[in-house]
Amino acid sequence: VQLQASGGGLVQAGGSLRLSCTISGLPFSSYSLGWFRQAPGKEREFVAAITWSASGTYYADSVKGRFTISRDNAKKTVYLQMNSLKPEDTAVYSCAARAGSSWSETTYDYWGQGTQVTVSS
């Protein structure tokens, strides 16, 4: 199983980025997916999740209204559209997959390598 995140970079505050995570080696449409981030010196934190059918999306309060999670089952890819970025959004962002229809802020079966997002003030 491989989860490959991409799309990170350096952006000014107020800007936007779209992260992608392409997943192989598992039945993509049977998995709920999540995005997480970890800033230097801090613990990993939940950012957003989407259920296997995309019927439900969930967000951390810190990103609600600014970030949007979506998925394309045909492309086996989950996205994180990040708008109105703030310096405090700077972190390594990674995706995760969880078997079944329910979402979680913590418990996932597979984790990917991250992509760095840096927001300058």
Short mmCIF file of C-alpha atoms in Angstrom, two decimals:
data_model
loop_
_atom_site.label_atom_id
_atom_site.label_comp_id
_atom_site.label_asym_id
_atom_site.label_seq_id
_atom_site.Cartn_x
_atom_site.Cartn_y
_atom_site.Cartn_z
CA VAL A 1 0.00 0.00 0.00
CA GLN A 2 1.33 3.40 -0.96
CA LEU A 3 0.00 6.85 -0.14
CA GLN A 4 1.83 9.59 -2.00
CA ALA A 5 1.10 13.19 -1.12
CA SER A 6 2.04 16.11 -3.35
CA GLY A 7 1.23 19.74 -3.98
CA GLY A 8 2.94 21.39 -1.06
CA GLY A 9 5.10 24.46 -1.36
CA LEU A 10 5.75 28.00 -0.23
CA VAL A 11 2.85 30.46 -0.35
CA GLN A 12 2.13 33.87 1.10
CA ALA A 13 -0.48 34.35 3.76
CA GLY A 14 -3.91 34.58 2.18
CA GLY A 15 -2.90 32.34 -0.68
CA SER A 16 -4.11 28.90 -1.72
CA LEU A 17 -2.71 25.44 -2.35
CA ARG A 18 -4.27 22.15 -3.38
CA LEU A 19 -2.76 18.99 -1.99
CA SER A 20 -3.24 15.61 -3.64
CA CYS A 21 -2.72 12.13 -2.27
CA THR A 22 -2.76 9.20 -4.65
CA ILE A 23 -3.28 5.79 -3.09
CA SER A 24 -2.44 2.40 -4.51
CA GLY A 25 -2.60 -1.15 -3.26
CA LEU A 26 -6.00 -1.08 -1.59
CA PRO A 27 -9.67 -0.91 -2.66
CA PHE A 28 -9.82 2.88 -2.61
CA SER A 29 -13.60 3.20 -2.66
CA SER A 30 -13.87 1.06 0.49
CA TYR A 31 -11.75 3.40 2.57
CA SER A 32 -12.46 6.62 4.38
CA LEU A 33 -9.63 9.11 4.13
CA GLY A 34 -8.07 11.81 6.23
CA TRP A 35 -5.54 14.61 6.13
CA PHE A 36 -3.26 15.38 9.05
CA ARG A 37 -0.49 17.86 9.69
CA GLN A 38 2.50 18.16 11.96
CA ALA A 39 4.34 21.37 12.65
CA PRO A 40 7.88 21.42 14.04
CA GLY A 41 7.90 20.64 17.75
CA LYS A 42 4.20 19.82 17.80
CA GLU A 43 2.15 16.66 17.77
CA ARG A 44 0.35 15.50 14.66
CA GLU A 45 -3.14 16.94 14.41
CA PHE A 46 -6.27 16.04 12.50
CA VAL A 47 -7.18 18.38 9.66
CA ALA A 48 -10.03 16.83 7.67
CA ALA A 49 -11.71 13.55 6.80
CA ILE A 50 -14.06 12.22 4.16
CA THR A 51 -16.11 9.04 4.24
CA TRP A 52 -15.82 6.34 1.61
CA SER A 53 -18.90 7.51 -0.24
CA ALA A 54 -17.97 11.19 0.15
CA SER A 55 -21.34 11.64 1.86
CA GLY A 56 -19.65 13.10 4.91
CA THR A 57 -16.79 15.53 5.40
CA TYR A 58 -15.33 16.66 8.70
CA TYR A 59 -12.91 19.40 9.64
CA ALA A 60 -10.84 20.61 12.54
CA ASP A 61 -12.19 23.88 13.88
CA SER A 62 -8.95 25.61 12.93
CA VAL A 63 -9.50 24.99 9.20
CA LYS A 64 -13.27 24.96 8.93
CA GLY A 65 -14.47 27.33 6.23
CA ARG A 66 -11.00 27.58 4.66
CA PHE A 67 -10.12 24.00 3.70
CA THR A 68 -12.12 21.53 1.61
CA ILE A 69 -11.51 17.79 1.38
CA SER A 70 -12.70 15.83 -1.65
CA ARG A 71 -12.00 12.55 -3.37
CA ASP A 72 -12.00 11.08 -6.87
CA ASN A 73 -12.50 7.34 -6.65
CA ALA A 74 -11.70 6.85 -10.34
CA LYS A 75 -8.31 8.47 -9.86
CA LYS A 76 -7.80 6.95 -6.40
CA THR A 77 -6.90 10.38 -5.14
CA VAL A 78 -7.94 12.51 -2.19
CA TYR A 79 -7.55 16.29 -2.30
CA LEU A 80 -7.23 19.08 0.21
CA GLN A 81 -8.02 22.53 -1.13
CA MET A 82 -6.53 25.08 1.23
CA ASN A 83 -7.61 28.72 0.94
CA SER A 84 -6.91 31.81 3.02
CA LEU A 85 -3.75 30.20 4.31
CA LYS A 86 -2.18 31.49 7.52
CA PRO A 87 1.37 31.18 8.84
CA GLU A 88 0.05 28.83 11.52
CA ASP A 89 -0.95 26.40 8.76
CA THR A 90 2.75 25.73 8.13
CA ALA A 91 3.37 22.00 8.61
CA VAL A 92 4.03 18.72 6.91
CA TYR A 93 0.70 17.45 5.59
CA SER A 94 0.05 13.74 5.15
CA CYS A 95 -2.88 11.58 4.17
CA ALA A 96 -4.22 8.43 5.77
CA ALA A 97 -6.68 5.67 4.90
CA ARG A 98 -9.15 3.87 7.14
CA ALA A 99 -11.14 0.79 6.10
CA GLY A 100 -14.87 1.22 6.24
CA SER A 101 -17.48 3.94 6.16
CA SER A 102 -16.75 5.75 9.39
CA TRP A 103 -14.30 8.57 9.90
CA SER A 104 -11.89 9.18 12.75
CA GLU A 105 -9.61 11.88 14.08
CA THR A 106 -7.00 9.38 15.16
CA THR A 107 -7.34 5.78 14.00
CA TYR A 108 -6.22 4.95 10.48
CA ASP A 109 -4.83 1.80 8.90
CA TYR A 110 -2.34 3.33 6.51
CA TRP A 111 -0.32 6.53 6.56
CA GLY A 112 1.61 8.26 3.83
CA GLN A 113 4.68 10.41 3.66
CA GLY A 114 3.99 14.07 3.90
CA THR A 115 4.35 17.17 1.79
CA GLN A 116 5.67 20.41 3.24
CA VAL A 117 3.45 23.48 3.30
CA THR A 118 5.06 26.76 4.30
CA VAL A 119 3.01 29.93 4.65
CA SER A 120 4.95 33.16 4.89
CA SER A 121 3.60 36.26 6.59
#
